[in-house]
GROMACS .gro file of C-alpha atoms in nm:
model
  276
    1MET     CA    1 -18.779   5.681   8.314
    2ILE     CA    2 -18.793   5.749   7.949
    3ARG     CA    3 -18.856   5.494   7.657
    4THR     CA    4 -18.814   5.545   7.292
    5GLU     CA    5 -18.884   5.325   7.007
    6THR     CA    6 -18.826   5.372   6.612
    7ILE     CA    7 -19.041   5.144   6.415
    8MET     CA    8 -18.983   5.115   6.032
    9PRO     CA    9 -19.302   5.132   5.803
   10CYS     CA   10 -19.387   4.806   5.578
   11GLU     CA   11 -19.213   4.835   5.257
   12ALA     CA   12 -19.507   4.967   5.032
   13LEU     CA   13 -19.474   5.281   5.268
   14ARG     CA   14 -19.120   5.325   5.260
   15PRO     CA   15 -19.081   5.571   4.982
   16TYR     CA   16 -19.331   5.803   5.181
   17VAL     CA   17 -19.281   5.730   5.556
   18ARG     CA   18 -18.935   5.758   5.724
   19HIS     CA   19 -19.045   5.620   6.058
   20TYR     CA   20 -19.267   5.592   6.333
   21TRP     CA   21 -19.131   5.698   6.664
   22ILE     CA   22 -19.280   5.647   7.032
   23LEU     CA   23 -19.170   5.848   7.329
   24GLN     CA   24 -19.291   5.751   7.677
   25THR     CA   25 -19.214   5.869   7.986
   26ASP     CA   26 -19.321   5.801   8.358
   27SER     CA   27 -19.129   6.067   8.552
   28ALA     CA   28 -19.245   6.425   8.526
   29GLY     CA   29 -19.057   6.697   8.339
   30LEU     CA   30 -18.888   6.718   7.997
   31SER     CA   31 -18.755   7.020   7.814
   32GLN     CA   32 -18.556   7.020   7.495
   33VAL     CA   33 -18.448   7.261   7.201
   34ILE     CA   34 -18.609   7.092   6.867
   35MET     CA   35 -18.416   7.179   6.574
   36PRO     CA   36 -18.555   7.160   6.215
   37SER     CA   37 -18.541   6.836   6.044
   38GLY     CA   38 -18.687   6.893   5.691
   39SER     CA   39 -18.953   6.619   5.786
   40LEU     CA   40 -19.344   6.657   5.772
   41ARG     CA   41 -19.505   6.482   6.087
   42TRP     CA   42 -19.834   6.370   6.209
   43GLN     CA   43 -19.797   6.389   6.588
   44PHE     CA   44 -20.027   6.238   6.838
   45HIS     CA   45 -20.042   6.299   7.224
   46ARG     CA   46 -20.215   6.048   7.400
   47LYS     CA   47 -20.157   6.239   7.727
   48ARG     CA   48 -20.137   6.634   7.773
   49PRO     CA   49 -19.931   6.801   7.460
   50PHE     CA   50 -19.605   6.964   7.496
   51ASP     CA   51 -19.574   7.334   7.579
   52VAL     CA   52 -19.410   7.505   7.277
   53ASP     CA   53 -19.184   7.818   7.313
   54GLY     CA   54 -19.358   7.860   7.656
   55VAL     CA   55 -19.699   7.831   7.526
   56ALA     CA   56 -19.940   7.577   7.662
   57GLN     CA   57 -20.118   7.398   7.379
   58PRO     CA   58 -20.389   7.140   7.548
   59LEU     CA   59 -20.574   7.129   7.198
   60MET     CA   60 -20.296   7.013   6.988
   61ARG     CA   61 -20.342   6.631   7.070
   62ALA     CA   62 -20.327   6.550   6.715
   63SER     CA   63 -20.147   6.773   6.452
   64VAL     CA   64 -19.976   6.772   6.132
   65ILE     CA   65 -19.639   6.954   6.159
   66GLY     CA   66 -19.479   7.103   5.853
   67ILE     CA   67 -19.137   7.192   5.756
   68TYR     CA   68 -19.005   7.483   5.983
   69ASP     CA   69 -18.687   7.672   5.978
   70LYS     CA   70 -18.651   7.799   6.345
   71ALA     CA   71 -18.593   7.572   6.649
   72LYS     CA   72 -18.861   7.520   6.902
   73PHE     CA   73 -18.844   7.490   7.268
   74ILE     CA   74 -19.064   7.215   7.394
   75SER     CA   75 -19.134   7.136   7.770
   76THR     CA   76 -19.383   6.974   7.996
   77ALA     CA   77 -19.418   6.887   8.367
   78GLU     CA   78 -19.634   6.575   8.324
   79ASP     CA   79 -19.610   6.215   8.195
   80ILE     CA   80 -19.584   6.164   7.785
   81GLU     CA   81 -19.683   5.911   7.545
   82MET     CA   82 -19.653   6.050   7.209
   83ILE     CA   83 -19.654   5.890   6.855
   84SER     CA   84 -19.496   6.074   6.556
   85VAL     CA   85 -19.509   5.978   6.214
   86SER     CA   86 -19.246   6.108   6.011
   87PHE     CA   87 -19.299   6.149   5.616
   88TYR     CA   88 -19.086   6.286   5.350
   89PRO     CA   89 -19.243   6.607   5.272
   90TYR     CA   90 -19.349   6.521   4.912
   91ALA     CA   91 -19.559   6.244   5.059
   92SER     CA   92 -19.803   6.523   5.160
   93GLN     CA   93 -19.987   6.536   4.849
   94VAL     CA   94 -20.005   6.124   4.809
   95ILE     CA   95 -20.153   6.069   5.146
   96MET     CA   96 -20.339   6.375   5.242
   97GLY     CA   97 -20.417   6.537   4.890
   98ILE     CA   98 -20.270   6.858   5.039
   99PRO     CA   99 -19.914   6.971   4.946
  100CYS     CA  100 -19.658   7.041   5.201
  101ARG     CA  101 -19.658   7.388   5.154
  102GLU     CA  102 -19.990   7.434   5.299
  103PHE     CA  103 -19.852   7.371   5.638
  104ALA     CA  104 -19.567   7.605   5.623
  105SER     CA  105 -19.747   7.858   5.859
  106GLY     CA  106 -19.754   7.630   6.142
  107PRO     CA  107 -19.915   7.307   6.300
  108ALA     CA  108 -20.263   7.235   6.200
  109LEU     CA  109 -20.509   7.027   6.379
  110LEU     CA  110 -20.583   6.700   6.210
  111ASP     CA  111 -20.950   6.730   6.287
  112SER     CA  112 -20.954   7.076   6.112
  113LEU     CA  113 -20.871   6.931   5.770
  114CYS     CA  114 -21.243   6.836   5.667
  115ASP     CA  115 -21.131   6.489   5.640
  116ARG     CA  116 -21.363   6.244   5.791
  117GLY     CA  117 -21.089   5.936   5.763
  118LEU     CA  118 -20.820   6.166   5.972
  119ARG     CA  119 -21.081   6.252   6.209
  120GLU     CA  120 -21.179   5.898   6.281
  121LEU     CA  121 -20.803   5.803   6.260
  122GLN     CA  122 -20.724   6.049   6.544
  123GLU     CA  123 -21.020   5.928   6.758
  124ARG     CA  124 -20.911   5.553   6.747
  125VAL     CA  125 -20.551   5.620   6.784
  126LEU     CA  126 -20.609   5.868   7.089
  127ASP     CA  127 -20.838   5.599   7.248
  128SER     CA  128 -20.654   5.282   7.173
  129ALA     CA  129 -20.528   5.067   7.462
  130THR     CA  130 -20.160   5.043   7.325
  131THR     CA  131 -19.905   5.229   7.126
  132ALA     CA  132 -19.896   4.900   6.958
  133ASP     CA  133 -20.237   4.898   6.834
  134CYS     CA  134 -20.172   5.258   6.729
  135ILE     CA  135 -19.888   5.187   6.491
  136ALA     CA  136 -20.117   4.907   6.359
  137MET     CA  137 -20.400   5.141   6.284
  138ILE     CA  138 -20.187   5.402   6.136
  139GLU     CA  139 -20.028   5.177   5.900
  140ARG     CA  140 -20.353   5.035   5.783
  141PHE     CA  141 -20.478   5.382   5.721
  142LEU     CA  142 -20.170   5.485   5.521
  143LEU     CA  143 -20.158   5.188   5.307
  144GLN     CA  144 -20.558   5.270   5.230
  145ARG     CA  145 -20.456   5.607   5.172
  146LEU     CA  146 -20.176   5.546   4.896
  147ALA     CA  147 -20.319   5.739   4.578
  148PRO     CA  148 -20.069   5.713   4.318
  149SER     CA  149 -20.341   5.927   4.113
  150ARG     CA  150 -20.252   6.245   4.354
  151ALA     CA  151 -19.896   6.207   4.329
  152PRO     CA  152 -19.689   6.501   4.134
  153TYR     CA  153 -19.624   6.380   3.756
  154CYS     CA  154 -19.245   6.410   3.840
  155LEU     CA  155 -19.262   6.225   4.214
  156GLY     CA  156 -18.983   5.966   4.121
  157ARG     CA  157 -18.749   6.220   3.995
  158LEU     CA  158 -18.821   6.439   4.295
  159SER     CA  159 -18.794   6.184   4.553
  160HIS     CA  160 -18.464   6.077   4.409
  161ALA     CA  161 -18.298   6.433   4.419
  162PHE     CA  162 -18.441   6.482   4.776
  163HIS     CA  163 -18.280   6.182   4.894
  164VAL     CA  164 -17.955   6.283   4.737
  165MET     CA  165 -17.992   6.631   4.875
  166SER     CA  166 -18.041   6.456   5.213
  167ARG     CA  167 -17.691   6.274   5.201
  168HIS     CA  168 -17.503   6.561   5.018
  169PRO     CA  169 -17.668   6.893   5.132
  170ASP     CA  170 -17.392   7.095   4.995
  171MET     CA  171 -17.444   6.978   4.630
  172PRO     CA  172 -17.506   7.268   4.409
  173VAL     CA  173 -17.901   7.291   4.294
  174SER     CA  174 -17.787   7.288   3.933
  175GLU     CA  175 -17.620   6.911   4.003
  176LEU     CA  176 -17.968   6.822   4.188
  177ALA     CA  177 -18.156   6.950   3.900
  178ASP     CA  178 -17.956   6.715   3.675
  179VAL     CA  179 -18.018   6.420   3.934
  180ALA     CA  180 -18.387   6.514   3.872
  181CYS     CA  181 -18.365   6.512   3.502
  182MET     CA  182 -18.524   6.854   3.484
  183GLY     CA  183 -18.391   7.212   3.414
  184GLU     CA  184 -18.277   7.393   3.698
  185ARG     CA  185 -18.561   7.654   3.675
  186GLN     CA  186 -18.812   7.380   3.648
  187PHE     CA  187 -18.658   7.170   3.918
  188ARG     CA  188 -18.673   7.482   4.172
  189ARG     CA  189 -19.042   7.522   4.090
  190VAL     CA  190 -19.138   7.182   4.130
  191PHE     CA  191 -18.948   7.167   4.476
  192VAL     CA  192 -19.114   7.456   4.619
  193GLU     CA  193 -19.490   7.346   4.478
  194ASN     CA  194 -19.431   6.991   4.640
  195ILE     CA  195 -19.229   7.061   4.958
  196GLY     CA  196 -19.299   7.403   5.042
  197VAL     CA  197 -18.959   7.523   5.068
  198SER     CA  198 -18.668   7.620   4.801
  199PRO     CA  199 -18.396   7.371   4.758
  200LYS     CA  200 -18.144   7.611   4.943
  201GLN     CA  201 -18.360   7.656   5.235
  202MET     CA  202 -18.421   7.282   5.258
  203GLN     CA  203 -18.028   7.223   5.192
  204ARG     CA  204 -17.949   7.481   5.507
  205ILE     CA  205 -18.219   7.272   5.732
  206GLN     CA  206 -18.039   6.942   5.629
  207ARG     CA  207 -17.678   7.029   5.694
  208LEU     CA  208 -17.777   7.146   6.033
  209HIS     CA  209 -17.975   6.881   6.109
  210LEU     CA  210 -17.666   6.652   6.039
  211ALA     CA  211 -17.428   6.885   6.236
  212VAL     CA  212 -17.660   6.880   6.535
  213GLY     CA  213 -17.644   6.498   6.525
  214ALA     CA  214 -17.299   6.490   6.535
  215LEU     CA  215 -17.269   6.756   6.812
  216THR     CA  216 -17.510   6.554   7.028
  217GLU     CA  217 -17.262   6.254   6.991
  218HIS     CA  218 -16.926   6.450   7.173
  219ARG     CA  219 -16.731   6.187   6.956
  220HIS     CA  220 -16.502   6.437   6.780
  221ASP     CA  221 -16.213   6.657   6.892
  222SER     CA  222 -16.252   6.874   6.617
  223MET     CA  223 -16.545   6.990   6.429
  224GLU     CA  224 -16.336   7.105   6.128
  225PRO     CA  225 -16.381   6.770   5.924
  226LEU     CA  226 -16.763   6.766   6.008
  227LEU     CA  227 -16.820   7.121   5.892
  228ARG     CA  228 -16.630   7.064   5.571
  229ARG     CA  229 -16.830   6.736   5.523
  230TYR     CA  230 -17.167   6.922   5.551
  231GLY     CA  231 -17.084   7.232   5.337
  232TYR     CA  232 -17.002   7.496   5.591
  233ALA     CA  233 -16.695   7.711   5.477
  234ASP     CA  234 -16.593   7.767   5.830
  235HIS     CA  235 -16.657   7.792   6.186
  236SER     CA  236 -16.792   8.148   6.164
  237HIS     CA  237 -17.036   8.040   5.867
  238PHE     CA  238 -17.142   7.763   6.099
  239ASN     CA  239 -17.197   7.954   6.393
  240HIS     CA  240 -17.390   8.237   6.206
  241GLU     CA  241 -17.646   7.974   6.053
  242PHE     CA  242 -17.669   7.792   6.399
  243HIS     CA  243 -17.741   8.103   6.597
  244ASP     CA  244 -17.978   8.233   6.326
  245ILE     CA  245 -18.173   7.873   6.346
  246ALA     CA  246 -18.138   7.787   6.706
  247GLY     CA  247 -18.119   8.143   6.847
  248MET     CA  248 -17.810   8.078   7.062
  249SER     CA  249 -17.456   7.966   6.985
  250PRO     CA  250 -17.347   7.597   6.965
  251THR     CA  251 -17.167   7.650   7.293
  252ASP     CA  252 -17.468   7.743   7.471
  253TYR     CA  253 -17.656   7.457   7.305
  254LEU     CA  254 -17.417   7.194   7.438
  255ARG     CA  255 -17.432   7.344   7.772
  256PHE     CA  256 -17.823   7.291   7.764
  257LEU     CA  257 -17.765   6.955   7.619
  258LYS     CA  258 -17.542   6.881   7.915
  259GLU     CA  259 -17.789   7.027   8.154
  260THR     CA  260 -18.096   6.806   8.022
  261GLY     CA  261 -17.864   6.504   8.004
  262ARG     CA  262 -17.861   6.505   8.357
  263HIS     CA  263 -18.220   6.436   8.392
  264GLY     CA  264 -18.208   6.134   8.121
  265VAL     CA  265 -18.368   6.350   7.845
  266LEU     CA  266 -18.045   6.334   7.585
  267HIS     CA  267 -18.075   5.975   7.493
  268ALA     CA  268 -18.415   6.029   7.385
  269TYR     CA  269 -18.346   6.346   7.191
  270ARG     CA  270 -18.061   6.147   7.013
  271SER     CA  271 -18.343   5.890   6.919
  272PHE     CA  272 -18.546   6.160   6.785
  273LEU     CA  273 -18.275   6.317   6.564
  274ALA     CA  274 -18.196   5.972   6.439
  275SER     CA  275 -18.552   5.916   6.349
  276CYS     CA  276 -18.597   6.223   6.146
   0.00000   0.00000   0.00000
């Protein structure tokens, strides 16, 4: 059996935290291709962590996962109890005092960040009796960590532009700069400094994320309207970007989803996509 739960943060945290997401299984065996989502995440494995791209990661029980632009294959043959905290990437500086770009090279262990508070939070979350207790601990910790003094001077304008981009990933960067009330050159610089990738890279990630969400639903006779909505010129453009990020064609990806769906994994993956 696979159980997922998406929990919204309190009102004060919503400018920074997308969701808390819980995944639990009591049947061995899970595998999935995880597409980039454009989020920064804290990930707590209260049981054995996933293998990633075929490599066991037993020490990665509590980690920070930055923005990545290539799909990852996760798998495990054991039961799972995982809590994920999904952040808007600009929140990294406010919550941890570390810009999101510092996590671009790969996941970092929470207890490697020389942050006593994070280390203590990790111990409490991994040792707590229930996931509900864990979420309450994380929420209290985040509320205590809100530090407007660490926020970039342009956080409000940057976050507004980021949310517009999320809904309209094909919007020209010049128009996004106008949304942020910045010159285009300044907007590009501020975006990279606080989010870690360029606006164009983030748009590429976000539009594929939206398209993948549509693909998993199998509700459309034709992809043409969806491709146009997300800014793809045609099927060739979509297929090229999909293969570059996922390492497989959309057809092979759908075949993989069908296979994993037989094992009850697909609904959990849809929940994950919706929570990013």
